[in-house]
PDB file of C-alpha atoms in Angstrom:
ATOM      1  CA  MET A   1     -19.818  24.924 -30.592  1.00  0.00           C
ATOM      2  CA  PRO A   2     -21.934  27.770 -29.414  1.00  0.00           C
ATOM      3  CA  GLN A   3     -20.207  30.430 -27.347  1.00  0.00           C
ATOM      4  CA  SER A   4     -21.919  29.342 -24.120  1.00  0.00           C
ATOM      5  CA  GLU A   5     -20.502  25.797 -24.410  1.00  0.00           C
ATOM      6  CA  ASP A   6     -17.021  27.169 -25.078  1.00  0.00           C
ATOM      7  CA  ARG A   7     -17.286  29.260 -21.940  1.00  0.00           C
ATOM      8  CA  ARG A   8     -18.379  26.218 -19.919  1.00  0.00           C
ATOM      9  CA  LEU A   9     -15.370  24.256 -21.138  1.00  0.00           C
ATOM     10  CA  VAL A  10     -13.011  27.093 -20.222  1.00  0.00           C
ATOM     11  CA  ASP A  11     -14.598  27.326 -16.754  1.00  0.00           C
ATOM     12  CA  LEU A  12     -14.316  23.560 -16.318  1.00  0.00           C
ATOM     13  CA  GLU A  13     -10.659  23.632 -17.332  1.00  0.00           C
ATOM     14  CA  ALA A  14      -9.896  26.465 -14.910  1.00  0.00           C
ATOM     15  CA  ARG A  15     -11.646  24.691 -12.031  1.00  0.00           C
ATOM     16  CA  LEU A  16      -9.822  21.444 -12.758  1.00  0.00           C
ATOM     17  CA  GLU A  17      -6.512  23.328 -12.889  1.00  0.00           C
ATOM     18  CA  ARG A  18      -7.206  24.785  -9.424  1.00  0.00           C
ATOM     19  CA  GLU A  19      -8.401  21.508  -7.879  1.00  0.00           C
ATOM     20  CA  ASP A  20      -5.818  19.104  -9.316  1.00  0.00           C
ATOM     21  CA  PRO A  21      -2.926  20.763 -11.170  1.00  0.00           C
ATOM     22  CA  ARG A  22      -0.903  17.532 -11.339  1.00  0.00           C
ATOM     23  CA  PHE A  23      -3.726  15.751 -13.172  1.00  0.00           C
ATOM     24  CA  THR A  24      -4.125  18.692 -15.544  1.00  0.00           C
ATOM     25  CA  ARG A  25      -0.419  18.633 -16.413  1.00  0.00           C
ATOM     26  CA  ALA A  26      -0.595  14.871 -16.968  1.00  0.00           C
ATOM     27  CA  MET A  27      -3.589  15.276 -19.293  1.00  0.00           C
ATOM     28  CA  ARG A  28      -1.733  17.912 -21.304  1.00  0.00           C
ATOM     29  CA  SER A  29       1.218  15.559 -21.737  1.00  0.00           C
ATOM     30  CA  GLY A  30      -1.139  12.738 -22.713  1.00  0.00           C
ATOM     31  CA  ARG A  31      -0.059  10.353 -19.922  1.00  0.00           C
ATOM     32  CA  PRO A  32      -2.392  10.664 -16.920  1.00  0.00           C
ATOM     33  CA  THR A  33      -1.770   8.461 -13.896  1.00  0.00           C
ATOM     34  CA  ARG A  34      -4.396   6.481 -12.030  1.00  0.00           C
ATOM     35  CA  PRO A  35      -6.096   8.466  -9.271  1.00  0.00           C
ATOM     36  CA  ARG A  36      -5.057   7.687  -5.716  1.00  0.00           C
ATOM     37  CA  GLU A  37      -8.401   6.162  -4.819  1.00  0.00           C
ATOM     38  CA  TYR A  38      -7.841   3.388  -7.367  1.00  0.00           C
ATOM     39  CA  ARG A  39      -4.395   2.411  -6.105  1.00  0.00           C
ATOM     40  CA  ARG A  40      -4.834  -0.496  -3.753  1.00  0.00           C
ATOM     41  CA  THR A  41      -1.267  -1.805  -3.311  1.00  0.00           C
ATOM     42  CA  GLY A  42      -1.072  -0.892   0.366  1.00  0.00           C
ATOM     43  CA  ALA A  43      -4.467  -2.423   1.042  1.00  0.00           C
ATOM     44  CA  TRP A  44      -3.459  -5.711  -0.581  1.00  0.00           C
ATOM     45  CA  CYS A  45      -0.184  -5.840   1.354  1.00  0.00           C
ATOM     46  CA  GLY A  46      -2.030  -5.121   4.599  1.00  0.00           C
ATOM     47  CA  LEU A  47      -4.605  -7.774   3.797  1.00  0.00           C
ATOM     48  CA  GLY A  48      -1.899 -10.359   3.117  1.00  0.00           C
ATOM     49  CA  LEU A  49      -0.078  -9.476   6.326  1.00  0.00           C
ATOM     50  CA  GLY A  50      -3.316  -9.581   8.311  1.00  0.00           C
ATOM     51  CA  VAL A  51      -4.273 -12.995   6.939  1.00  0.00           C
ATOM     52  CA  ALA A  52      -0.770 -14.302   7.686  1.00  0.00           C
ATOM     53  CA  VAL A  53      -0.894 -13.009  11.272  1.00  0.00           C
ATOM     54  CA  LEU A  54      -4.422 -14.344  11.716  1.00  0.00           C
ATOM     55  CA  GLY A  55      -3.449 -17.751  10.341  1.00  0.00           C
ATOM     56  CA  SER A  56      -0.383 -17.990  12.527  1.00  0.00           C
ATOM     57  CA  GLY A  57      -2.474 -16.973  15.545  1.00  0.00           C
ATOM     58  CA  ILE A  58      -4.946 -19.752  14.808  1.00  0.00           C
ATOM     59  CA  VAL A  59      -2.169 -22.342  14.294  1.00  0.00           C
ATOM     60  CA  LEU A  60      -0.283 -21.288  17.445  1.00  0.00           C
ATOM     61  CA  ALA A  61      -3.507 -20.782  19.453  1.00  0.00           C
ATOM     62  CA  GLN A  62      -2.421 -17.268  20.467  1.00  0.00           C
ATOM     63  CA  GLY A  63      -5.311 -14.897  21.137  1.00  0.00           C
ATOM     64  CA  LEU A  64      -3.161 -11.797  20.737  1.00  0.00           C
ATOM     65  CA  LEU A  65      -2.073 -12.825  17.226  1.00  0.00           C
ATOM     66  CA  ILE A  66      -5.666 -13.647  16.297  1.00  0.00           C
ATOM     67  CA  ALA A  67      -6.836 -10.241  17.530  1.00  0.00           C
ATOM     68  CA  GLY A  68      -3.970  -8.466  15.758  1.00  0.00           C
ATOM     69  CA  GLY A  69      -4.707 -10.322  12.528  1.00  0.00           C
ATOM     70  CA  LEU A  70      -8.383  -9.400  12.704  1.00  0.00           C
ATOM     71  CA  VAL A  71      -7.488  -5.756  13.275  1.00  0.00           C
ATOM     72  CA  LEU A  72      -5.067  -5.744  10.318  1.00  0.00           C
ATOM     73  CA  VAL A  73      -7.623  -7.412   8.039  1.00  0.00           C
ATOM     74  CA  GLY A  74     -10.228  -4.838   9.089  1.00  0.00           C
ATOM     75  CA  MET A  75      -7.867  -1.947   8.419  1.00  0.00           C
ATOM     76  CA  ALA A  76      -6.947  -3.341   5.007  1.00  0.00           C
ATOM     77  CA  ALA A  77     -10.614  -3.801   4.122  1.00  0.00           C
ATOM     78  CA  GLN A  78     -11.248  -0.166   5.049  1.00  0.00           C
ATOM     79  CA  LEU A  79      -8.379   0.941   2.796  1.00  0.00           C
ATOM     80  CA  ALA A  80      -9.591  -1.201  -0.109  1.00  0.00           C
ATOM     81  CA  ASP A  81     -13.139   0.148   0.069  1.00  0.00           C
ATOM     82  CA  PRO A  82     -13.685   3.503  -1.680  1.00  0.00           C
ATOM     83  CA  ASP A  83     -15.034   6.319   0.456  1.00  0.00           C
ATOM     84  CA  PRO A  84     -18.815   5.722   0.563  1.00  0.00           C
ATOM     85  CA  ALA A  85     -19.433   9.413   1.260  1.00  0.00           C
ATOM     86  CA  ARG A  86     -18.100  10.234  -2.216  1.00  0.00           C
ATOM     87  CA  MET A  87     -20.321   7.694  -3.975  1.00  0.00           C
ATOM     88  CA  THR A  88     -23.341   9.203  -5.711  1.00  0.00           C
ATOM     89  CA  ASN A  89     -25.516   7.069  -7.968  1.00  0.00           C
ATOM     90  CA  GLY A  90     -22.754   4.491  -8.442  1.00  0.00           C
ATOM     91  CA  ARG A  91     -20.186   7.041  -9.615  1.00  0.00           C
ATOM     92  CA  PHE A  92     -17.684   9.211  -7.802  1.00  0.00           C
ATOM     93  CA  GLY A  93     -18.992  12.679  -7.122  1.00  0.00           C
ATOM     94  CA  ARG A  94     -17.604  15.824  -5.596  1.00  0.00           C
ATOM     95  CA  ARG A  95     -16.812  16.021  -1.903  1.00  0.00           C
TER      96      ARG A  95
END
């Protein structure tokens, strides 16, 4: 590699170390974890709870349960959707 490309790699490594030291340590050990934005466990649990509350509100004809279920489903959908402000050309970009 030419010297300029080596320097770019060193600069990139230093910036990544400053921005996300936990990820850098994981890469050095060879076992990186999934980034937080790809973990959707909470969103799926919220969606299941929201659908259950919504369904029970429909069965029991209770407006408050229906409204609560709709709110929970909306919150879960927001959690499951990646931040659109970070999307650039179909890939995640910098904030």
